[in-house]
Coordinates of C-alpha atoms and ligand atoms in Angstrom, one line a residue:
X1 CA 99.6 113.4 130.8
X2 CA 100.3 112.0 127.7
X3 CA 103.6 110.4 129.8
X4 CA 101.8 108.4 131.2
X5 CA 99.9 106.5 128.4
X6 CA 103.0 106.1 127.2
X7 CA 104.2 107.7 123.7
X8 CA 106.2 106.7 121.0
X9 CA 109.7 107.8 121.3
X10 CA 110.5 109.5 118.3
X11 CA 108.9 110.1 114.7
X12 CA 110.5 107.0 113.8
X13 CA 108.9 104.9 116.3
X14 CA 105.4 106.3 114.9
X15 CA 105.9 106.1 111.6
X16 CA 107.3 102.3 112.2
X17 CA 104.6 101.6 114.0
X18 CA 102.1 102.7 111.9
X19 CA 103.7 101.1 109.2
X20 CA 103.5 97.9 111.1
X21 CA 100.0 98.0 112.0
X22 CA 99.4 99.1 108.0
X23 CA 101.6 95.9 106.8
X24 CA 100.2 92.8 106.6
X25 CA 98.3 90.0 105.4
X26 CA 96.4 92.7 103.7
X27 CA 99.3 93.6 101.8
X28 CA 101.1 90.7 101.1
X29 CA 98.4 88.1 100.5
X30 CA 94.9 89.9 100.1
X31 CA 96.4 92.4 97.9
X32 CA 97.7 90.8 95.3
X33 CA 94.6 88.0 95.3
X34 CA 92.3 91.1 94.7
X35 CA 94.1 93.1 91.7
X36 CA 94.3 90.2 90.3
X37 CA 90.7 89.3 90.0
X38 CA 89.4 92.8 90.2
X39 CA 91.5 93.7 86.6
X40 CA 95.1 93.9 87.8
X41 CA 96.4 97.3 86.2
X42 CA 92.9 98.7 86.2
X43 CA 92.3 97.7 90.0
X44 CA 96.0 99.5 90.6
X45 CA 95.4 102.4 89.1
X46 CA 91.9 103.0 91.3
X47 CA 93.5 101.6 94.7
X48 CA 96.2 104.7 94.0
X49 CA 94.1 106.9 93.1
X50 CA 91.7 105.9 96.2
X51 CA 94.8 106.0 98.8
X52 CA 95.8 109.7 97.8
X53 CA 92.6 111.4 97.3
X54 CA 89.8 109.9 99.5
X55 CA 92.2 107.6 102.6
X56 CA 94.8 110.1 102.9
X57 CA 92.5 113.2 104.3
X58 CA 90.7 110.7 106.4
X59 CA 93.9 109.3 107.9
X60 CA 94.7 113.0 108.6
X61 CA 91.4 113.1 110.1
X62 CA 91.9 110.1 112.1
X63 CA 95.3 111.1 113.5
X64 CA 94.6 114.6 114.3
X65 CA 91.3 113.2 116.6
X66 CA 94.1 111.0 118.5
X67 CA 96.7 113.7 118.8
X68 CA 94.1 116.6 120.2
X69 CA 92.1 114.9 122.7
X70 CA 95.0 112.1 124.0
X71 CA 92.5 109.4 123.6
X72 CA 91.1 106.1 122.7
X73 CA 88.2 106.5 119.8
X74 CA 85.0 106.7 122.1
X75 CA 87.3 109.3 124.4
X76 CA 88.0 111.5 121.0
X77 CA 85.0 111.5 119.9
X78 CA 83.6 112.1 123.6
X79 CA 86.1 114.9 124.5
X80 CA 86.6 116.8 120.7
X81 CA 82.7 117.0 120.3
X82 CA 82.2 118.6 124.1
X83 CA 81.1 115.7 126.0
X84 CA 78.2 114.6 123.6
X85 CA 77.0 111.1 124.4
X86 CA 76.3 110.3 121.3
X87 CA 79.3 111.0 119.6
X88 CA 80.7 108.6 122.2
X89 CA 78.7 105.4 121.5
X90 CA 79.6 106.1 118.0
X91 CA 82.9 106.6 118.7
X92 CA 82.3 102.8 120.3
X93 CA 82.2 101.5 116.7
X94 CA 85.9 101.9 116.1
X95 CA 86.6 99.8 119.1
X96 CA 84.5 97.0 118.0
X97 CA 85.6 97.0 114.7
X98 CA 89.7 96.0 115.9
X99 CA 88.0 94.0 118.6
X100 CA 86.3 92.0 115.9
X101 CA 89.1 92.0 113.2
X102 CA 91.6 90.7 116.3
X103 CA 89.2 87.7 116.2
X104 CA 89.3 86.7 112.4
X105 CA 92.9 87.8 111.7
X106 CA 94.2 85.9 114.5
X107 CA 92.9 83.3 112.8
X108 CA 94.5 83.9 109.5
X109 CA 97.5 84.3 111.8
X110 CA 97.4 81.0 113.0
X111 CA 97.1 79.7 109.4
X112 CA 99.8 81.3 108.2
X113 CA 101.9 79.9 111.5
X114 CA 100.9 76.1 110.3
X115 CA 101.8 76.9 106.9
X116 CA 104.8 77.9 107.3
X117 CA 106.0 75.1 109.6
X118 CA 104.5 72.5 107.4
X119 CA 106.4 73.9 104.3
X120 CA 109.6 74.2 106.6
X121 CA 109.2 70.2 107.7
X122 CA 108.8 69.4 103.9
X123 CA 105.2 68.8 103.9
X124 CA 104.4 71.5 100.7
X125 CA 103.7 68.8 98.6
X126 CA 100.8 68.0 101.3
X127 CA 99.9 72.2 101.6
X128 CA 99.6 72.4 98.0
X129 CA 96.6 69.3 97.3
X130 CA 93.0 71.1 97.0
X131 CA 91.9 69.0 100.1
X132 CA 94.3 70.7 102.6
X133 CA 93.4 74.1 104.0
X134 CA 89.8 72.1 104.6
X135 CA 91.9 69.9 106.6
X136 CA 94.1 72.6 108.1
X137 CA 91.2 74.8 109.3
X138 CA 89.5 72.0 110.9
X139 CA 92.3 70.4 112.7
X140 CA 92.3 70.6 116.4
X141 CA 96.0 71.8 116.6
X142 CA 95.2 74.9 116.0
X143 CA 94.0 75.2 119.1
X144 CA 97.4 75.3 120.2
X145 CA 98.8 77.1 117.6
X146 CA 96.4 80.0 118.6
X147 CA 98.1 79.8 122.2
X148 CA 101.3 80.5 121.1
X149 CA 99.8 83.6 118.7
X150 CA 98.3 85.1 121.7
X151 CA 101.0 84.6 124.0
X152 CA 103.4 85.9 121.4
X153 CA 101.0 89.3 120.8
X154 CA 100.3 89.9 124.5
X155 CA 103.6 89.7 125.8
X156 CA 104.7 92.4 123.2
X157 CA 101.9 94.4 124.5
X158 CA 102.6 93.9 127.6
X159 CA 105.6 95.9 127.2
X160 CA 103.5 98.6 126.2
X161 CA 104.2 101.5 123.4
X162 CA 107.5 102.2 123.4
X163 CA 108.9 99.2 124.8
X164 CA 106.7 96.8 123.1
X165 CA 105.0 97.6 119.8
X166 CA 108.1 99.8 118.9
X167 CA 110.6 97.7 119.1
X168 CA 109.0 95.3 117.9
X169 CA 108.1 97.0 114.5
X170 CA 111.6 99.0 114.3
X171 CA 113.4 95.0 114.0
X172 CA 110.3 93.3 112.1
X173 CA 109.8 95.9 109.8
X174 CA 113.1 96.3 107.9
X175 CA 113.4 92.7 107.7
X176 CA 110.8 91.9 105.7
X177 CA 111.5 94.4 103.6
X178 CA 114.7 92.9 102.7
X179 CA 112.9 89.6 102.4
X180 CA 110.4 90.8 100.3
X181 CA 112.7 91.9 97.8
X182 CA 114.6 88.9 97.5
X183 CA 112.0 87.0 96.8
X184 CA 110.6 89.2 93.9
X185 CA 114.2 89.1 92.6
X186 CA 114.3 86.0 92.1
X187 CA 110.3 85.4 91.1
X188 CA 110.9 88.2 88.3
X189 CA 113.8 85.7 86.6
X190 CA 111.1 83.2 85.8
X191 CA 109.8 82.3 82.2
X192 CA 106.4 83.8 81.6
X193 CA 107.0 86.4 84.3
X194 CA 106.5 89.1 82.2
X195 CA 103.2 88.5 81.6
X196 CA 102.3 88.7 85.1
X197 CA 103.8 91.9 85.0
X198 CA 102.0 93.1 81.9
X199 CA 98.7 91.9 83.8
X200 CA 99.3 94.0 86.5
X201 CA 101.0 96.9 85.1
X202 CA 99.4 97.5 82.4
X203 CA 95.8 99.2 82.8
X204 CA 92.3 97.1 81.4
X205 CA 90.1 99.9 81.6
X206 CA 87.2 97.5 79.9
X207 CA 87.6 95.7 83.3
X208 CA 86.1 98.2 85.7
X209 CA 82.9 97.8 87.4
X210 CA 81.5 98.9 90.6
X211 CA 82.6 95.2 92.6
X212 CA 86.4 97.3 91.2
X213 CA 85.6 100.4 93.3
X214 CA 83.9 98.8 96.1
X215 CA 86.9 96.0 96.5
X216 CA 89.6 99.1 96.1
X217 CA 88.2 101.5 98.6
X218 CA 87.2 98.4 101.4
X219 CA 91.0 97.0 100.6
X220 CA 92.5 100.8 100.8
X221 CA 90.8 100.8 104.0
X222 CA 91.7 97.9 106.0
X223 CA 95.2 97.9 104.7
X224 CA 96.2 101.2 105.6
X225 CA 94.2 100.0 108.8
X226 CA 91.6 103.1 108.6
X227 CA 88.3 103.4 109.7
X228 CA 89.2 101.4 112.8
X229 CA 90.3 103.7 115.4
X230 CA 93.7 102.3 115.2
X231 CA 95.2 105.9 113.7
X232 CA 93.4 107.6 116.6
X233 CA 94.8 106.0 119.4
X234 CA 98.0 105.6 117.3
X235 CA 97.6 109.6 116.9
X236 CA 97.2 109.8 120.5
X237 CA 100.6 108.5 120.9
X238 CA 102.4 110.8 118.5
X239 CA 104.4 114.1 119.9
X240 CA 103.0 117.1 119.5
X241 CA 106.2 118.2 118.3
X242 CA 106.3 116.3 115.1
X243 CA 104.7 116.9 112.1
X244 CA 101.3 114.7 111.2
X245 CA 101.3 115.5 107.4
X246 CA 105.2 113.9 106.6
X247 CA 104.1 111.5 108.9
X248 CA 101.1 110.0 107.4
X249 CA 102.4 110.5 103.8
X250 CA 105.5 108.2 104.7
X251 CA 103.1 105.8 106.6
X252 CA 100.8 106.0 103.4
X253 CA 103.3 105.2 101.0
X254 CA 105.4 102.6 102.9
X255 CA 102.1 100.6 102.5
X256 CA 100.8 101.0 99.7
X257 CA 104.2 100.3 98.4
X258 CA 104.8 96.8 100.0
X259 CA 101.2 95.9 98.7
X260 CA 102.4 96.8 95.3
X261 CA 105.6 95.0 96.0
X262 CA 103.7 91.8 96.8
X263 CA 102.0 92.5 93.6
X264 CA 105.4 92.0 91.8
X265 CA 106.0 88.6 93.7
X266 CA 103.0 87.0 93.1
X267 CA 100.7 88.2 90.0
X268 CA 104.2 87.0 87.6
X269 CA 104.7 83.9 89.9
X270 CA 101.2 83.3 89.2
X271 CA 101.4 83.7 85.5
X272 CA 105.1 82.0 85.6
X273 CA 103.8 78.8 86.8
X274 CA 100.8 78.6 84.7
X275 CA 100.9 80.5 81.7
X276 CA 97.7 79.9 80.5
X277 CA 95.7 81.2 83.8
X278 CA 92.3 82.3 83.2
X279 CA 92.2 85.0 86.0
X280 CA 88.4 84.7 85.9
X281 CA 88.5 81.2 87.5
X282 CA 90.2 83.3 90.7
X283 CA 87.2 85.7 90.3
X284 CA 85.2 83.7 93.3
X285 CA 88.0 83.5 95.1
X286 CA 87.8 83.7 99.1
X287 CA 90.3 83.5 102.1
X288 CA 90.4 79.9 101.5
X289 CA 91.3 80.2 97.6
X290 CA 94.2 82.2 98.4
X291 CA 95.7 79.4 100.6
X292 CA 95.4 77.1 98.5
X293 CA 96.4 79.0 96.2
X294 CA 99.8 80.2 97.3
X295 CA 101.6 76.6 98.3
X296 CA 100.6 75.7 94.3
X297 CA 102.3 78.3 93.6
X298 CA 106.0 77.6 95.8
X299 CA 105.1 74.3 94.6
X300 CA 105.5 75.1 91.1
X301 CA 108.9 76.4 91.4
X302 CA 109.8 73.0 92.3
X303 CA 111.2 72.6 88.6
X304 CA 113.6 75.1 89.1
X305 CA 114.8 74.9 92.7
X306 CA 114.1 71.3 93.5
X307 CA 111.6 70.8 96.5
X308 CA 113.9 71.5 99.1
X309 CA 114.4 74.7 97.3
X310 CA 111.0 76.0 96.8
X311 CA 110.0 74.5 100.0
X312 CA 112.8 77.1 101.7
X313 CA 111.2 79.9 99.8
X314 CA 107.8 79.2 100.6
X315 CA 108.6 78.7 104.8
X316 CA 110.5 81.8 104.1
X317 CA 107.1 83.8 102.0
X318 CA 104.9 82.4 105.3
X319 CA 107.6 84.0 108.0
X320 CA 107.5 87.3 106.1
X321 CA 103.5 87.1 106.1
X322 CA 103.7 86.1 110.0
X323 CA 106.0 88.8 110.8
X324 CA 103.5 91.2 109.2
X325 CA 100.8 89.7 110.8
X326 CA 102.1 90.0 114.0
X327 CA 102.5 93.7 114.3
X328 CA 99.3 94.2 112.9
X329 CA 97.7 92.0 115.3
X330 CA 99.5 93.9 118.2
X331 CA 98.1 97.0 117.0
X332 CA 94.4 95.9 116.3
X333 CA 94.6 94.1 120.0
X334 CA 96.2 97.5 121.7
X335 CA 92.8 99.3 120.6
X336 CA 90.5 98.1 123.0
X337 CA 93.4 98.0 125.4
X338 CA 93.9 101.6 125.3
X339 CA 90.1 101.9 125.6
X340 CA 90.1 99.7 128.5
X341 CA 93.0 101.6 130.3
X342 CA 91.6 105.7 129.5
X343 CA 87.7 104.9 130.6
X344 CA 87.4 101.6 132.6
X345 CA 90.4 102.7 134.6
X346 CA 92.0 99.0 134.3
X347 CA 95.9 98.7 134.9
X348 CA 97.2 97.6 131.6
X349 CA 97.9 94.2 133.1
X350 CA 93.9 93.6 134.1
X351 CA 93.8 95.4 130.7
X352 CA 95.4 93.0 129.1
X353 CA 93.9 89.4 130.9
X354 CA 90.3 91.3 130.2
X355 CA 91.3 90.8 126.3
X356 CA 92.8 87.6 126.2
X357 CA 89.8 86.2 127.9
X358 CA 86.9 87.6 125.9
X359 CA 89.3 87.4 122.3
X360 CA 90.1 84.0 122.7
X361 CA 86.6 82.9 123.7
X362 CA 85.6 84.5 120.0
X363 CA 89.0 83.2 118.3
X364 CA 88.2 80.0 119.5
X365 CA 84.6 80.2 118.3
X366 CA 85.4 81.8 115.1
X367 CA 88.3 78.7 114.5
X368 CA 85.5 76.2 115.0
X369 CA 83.0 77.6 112.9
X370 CA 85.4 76.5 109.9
X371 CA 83.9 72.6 110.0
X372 CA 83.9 71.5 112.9
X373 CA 81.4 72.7 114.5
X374 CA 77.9 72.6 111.9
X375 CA 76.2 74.9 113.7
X376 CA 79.0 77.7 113.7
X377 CA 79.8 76.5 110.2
X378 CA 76.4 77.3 108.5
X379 CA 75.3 80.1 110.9
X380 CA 73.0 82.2 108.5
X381 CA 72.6 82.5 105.0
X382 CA 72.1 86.2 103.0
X383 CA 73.0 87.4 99.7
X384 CA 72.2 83.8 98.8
X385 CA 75.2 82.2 100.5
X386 CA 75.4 80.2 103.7
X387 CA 78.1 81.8 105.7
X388 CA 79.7 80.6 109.1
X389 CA 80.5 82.4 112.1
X390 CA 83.9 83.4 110.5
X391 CA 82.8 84.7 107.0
X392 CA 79.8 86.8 109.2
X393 CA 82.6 88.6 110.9
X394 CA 85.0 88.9 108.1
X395 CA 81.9 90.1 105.8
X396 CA 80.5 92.9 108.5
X397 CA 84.5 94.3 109.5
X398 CA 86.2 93.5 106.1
X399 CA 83.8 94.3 103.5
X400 CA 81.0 96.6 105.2
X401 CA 81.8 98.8 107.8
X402 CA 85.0 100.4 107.0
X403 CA 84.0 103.1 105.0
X404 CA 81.1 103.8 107.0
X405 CA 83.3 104.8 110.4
X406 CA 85.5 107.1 107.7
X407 CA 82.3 108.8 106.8
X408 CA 81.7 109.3 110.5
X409 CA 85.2 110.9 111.0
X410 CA 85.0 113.4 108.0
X411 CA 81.5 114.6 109.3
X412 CA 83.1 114.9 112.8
X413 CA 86.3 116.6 111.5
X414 CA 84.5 118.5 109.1
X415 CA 81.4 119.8 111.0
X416 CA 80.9 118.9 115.2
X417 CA 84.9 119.2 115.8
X418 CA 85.7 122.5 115.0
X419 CA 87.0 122.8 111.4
X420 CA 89.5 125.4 112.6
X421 CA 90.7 123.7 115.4
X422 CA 90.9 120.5 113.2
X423 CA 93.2 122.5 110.4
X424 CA 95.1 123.9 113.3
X425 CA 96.1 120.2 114.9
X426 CA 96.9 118.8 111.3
X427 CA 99.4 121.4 110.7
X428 CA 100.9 122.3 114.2
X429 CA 104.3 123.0 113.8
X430 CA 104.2 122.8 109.7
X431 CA 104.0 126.1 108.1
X432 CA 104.8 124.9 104.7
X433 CA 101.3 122.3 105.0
X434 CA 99.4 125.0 106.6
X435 CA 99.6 127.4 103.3
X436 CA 100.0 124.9 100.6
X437 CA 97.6 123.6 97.7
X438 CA 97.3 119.9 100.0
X439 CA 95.8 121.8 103.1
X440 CA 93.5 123.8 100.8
X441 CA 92.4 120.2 98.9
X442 CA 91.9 118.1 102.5
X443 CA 89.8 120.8 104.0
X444 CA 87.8 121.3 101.0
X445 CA 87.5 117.3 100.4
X446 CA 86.8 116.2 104.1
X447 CA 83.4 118.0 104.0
X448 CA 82.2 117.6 100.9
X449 CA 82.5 114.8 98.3
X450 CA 85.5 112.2 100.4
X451 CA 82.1 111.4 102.9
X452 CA 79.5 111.2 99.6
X453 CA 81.9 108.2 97.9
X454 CA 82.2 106.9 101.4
X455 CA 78.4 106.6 102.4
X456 CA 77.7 105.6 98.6
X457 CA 80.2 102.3 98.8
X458 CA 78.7 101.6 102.4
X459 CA 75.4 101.7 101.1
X460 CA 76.9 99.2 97.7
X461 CA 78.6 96.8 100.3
X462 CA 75.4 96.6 101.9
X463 CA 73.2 96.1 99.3
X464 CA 75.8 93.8 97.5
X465 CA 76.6 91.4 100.3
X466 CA 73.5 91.0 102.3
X467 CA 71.3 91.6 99.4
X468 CA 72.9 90.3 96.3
X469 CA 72.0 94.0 94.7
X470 CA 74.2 96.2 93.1
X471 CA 73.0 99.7 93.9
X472 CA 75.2 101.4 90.9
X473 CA 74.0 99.5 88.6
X474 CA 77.1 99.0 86.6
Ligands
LIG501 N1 96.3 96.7 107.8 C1 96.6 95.4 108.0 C2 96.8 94.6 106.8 O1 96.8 95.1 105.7 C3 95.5 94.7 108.8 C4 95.0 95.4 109.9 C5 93.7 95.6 110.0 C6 95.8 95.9 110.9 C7 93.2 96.2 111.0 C8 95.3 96.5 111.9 C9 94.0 96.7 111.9 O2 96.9 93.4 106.8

């Protein structure tokens, strides 16, 4: 059965995979932008604390539902809870959620593509003026830029899961890695460095508020690319001879490690190039800050490695984000794929054309509501902001819902699944998990206080973005 879905060849492939789908612009760009205006040290300290205690059991949760039932996220929830139809349209959430973050990461994607060919035909001088991601995310060649995305992320798809999205991570993967390091090598020899470092390293506690939690636990969510349905059809991939637990830990920690890497490349590049940086000035920082932003910051090292110099290092930054980008956009694009495939009974080529066709209608809609369409550009206005098509989706699938569908899968682990059956599938196989003081904590947790701080920062997201109120109150 499972043969013919397809399955990832080995523990490797899954964990490479995963890891893929974990890393990207998350990690390398949004994470660093976020500790640094959330407190640096402070914000790490809670987004660690967040991954291991409250993400970890839910990734568990997430992977166990794929592994057990074989399925998409509306057939897991479906099959695991006995055929209830409402467990199923909920279940439908985490295939809209990856359907809608395709749309506004392609996007990004396509950014990042122009960004990185402008800086690589010497044009970073251009990138790095205040008036250029305005001009970048109107211009019409992006419209062929987002062609080449897609074609690039369906033909890897269209090899399917071990042909396609595994091979594909297993060479992109270690690459960036090694790129990744180089370039915080070489960042880390800067004047001034240090003080970036001591920014991020070492802990503010005066600096935490509730915005702190909320932006930790939303961020721990979409970068380990939880609370999407992505680790439940990634679960329903994964052998039933390997071992979820080592798995998820590896997966856990290769992510959270590359955003903290990222940390180290840009928070003392930041402080490196301008010493005097007033972090609160980033504190209203968006997508758009961050690009202009970044190119600033290559531009900067112009001083030290000439232009052609930091221009090289900054197509080079831009190629590592891509290649991260791409393997997460395969894997947010293969969700509603895999849901296509199990229920619709499509091929995966009709599979495929089916999501080209309605993503790029909402890509391309999405890419004009960034000026140069008005109407798409000031589409409503809550929390006090006008916000365009893009920023609606980016605030509803990056900011709000996240936690919500993890609150949904720790009451279905923990209550309509059954528990047993739920312990049983985490820790097939692994006799040392099974006994030990972790099972004990993530059986405990999953049912009881893990869905509480989950329902209580949906309910803060809420109220914060469409509201402008802080339900905490501090
Ligand atoms: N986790 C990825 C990142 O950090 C993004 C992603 C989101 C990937 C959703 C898949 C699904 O950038």
């Amino acid at each position: 059965m499972s043969g013919s879905r397809g399955q990832f060849s080995s523990r490797l492939g899954f964990i490479l995979a995963a890891a893929g789908s974990a890393v990207g612009i998350g990690n390398l760009v949004a994470f660093p932008v976020v500790a640094t205006k959330n407190g640096g040290g402070a914000f790490l300290v809670i987004y660690i604390a967040f991954v291991a205690l409250i993400c970890f059991p839910v990734m568990l949760g997430e992977i166990a539902m794929g592994r057990a039932s074989n399925k998409n996220p509306v057939g897991a929830f479906y099959a695991l809870s006995g055929g209830n139809k409402f467990w199923g349209r909920l279940g439908g959430l985490a295939i809209l959620t990856p359907f809608m973050i395709a749309v506004f990461y392609s996007v990004i994607t396509i950014w990042i593509m122009l960004y990185m060919l402008q800086s690589a035909s010497g044009n970073l001088d251009r990138l790095a003026e205040p008036a250029a991601f305005g001009e970048i995310v109107s211009s019409p060649t992006l419209f062929f830029y987002m062609l080449i995305t897609m074609a690039i992320v369906f033909f890897i798809l269209a090899g399917g899961v071990k042909g396609g999205i595994e091979k594909a991570a297993k060479i992109l993967m270690p690459t960036l890695m090694i790129m990744l390091i180089a370039l915080v090598l070489f960042v880390l020899t800067l004047d001034n460095a240090v003080e970036g470092l001591r920014y991020y390293l070492v802990p503010d506690f005066s600096l935490i508020n509730s915005t702190v939690f909320r932006s930790a636990l939303n961020h721990a969510f979409f970068s380990l690319s939880l609370g999407m349905g992505i680790l439940i059809t990634y679960g329903s991939y994964f052998s039933h001879k390997e071992k979820i637990v080592n798995a998820t830990r590896l997966v856990a920690v290769m992510d959270t490690s590359v955003a903290f890497i990222a940390g180290l490349l840009i928070l003392p590049a930041i402080f490196a190039m301008n010493p005097n940086v007033d972090v609160q000035t980033l504190s209203e920082s968006s997508v758009s800050l961050i690009f202009s932003y970044l190119p600033q910051v290559f531009l900067e090292m112009e001083n030290i490695v000439g232009y052609t110099g930091a221009s090289i290092l900054a197509t080079f930054f831009f190629m590592l984000v891509l290649f991260a980008a791409m393997t997460s956009l395969v894997s947010i694009t293969e969700i509603p794929i895999a849901w296509m495939i199990d229920e619709k009974g499509y091929s995966r080529r009709k599979a495929l054309a089916a999501m080209g066709l309605v993503a790029g209608v909402f890509i391309v809609l999405a890419t004009m509501s960034l000026g140069m369409v008005d109407r798409l550009s000031s589409m409503v206005t809550y929390g006090g902001v006008n916000k365009s098509f893009f920023d609606v989706i980016y605030d509803l699938f990056y900011d709000t819902i996240l936690p919500f569908i993890g609150f949904l899968v720790c009451i279905f682990c923990s209550y309509r699944w059954k528990r047993s059956e739920f312990m049983q599938e985490v820790g097939e196989g692994d006799e040392s998990y099974t006994t030990s003081l972790l099972a004990s904590y993530v059986n405990l947790s999953l049912g009881t206080f893990i869905p509480v701080v989950l329902l209580l920062v949906f309910a803060n997201n809420v109220a914060q973005i469409y509201f402008g109120y802080n339900l905490l109150g501090f």
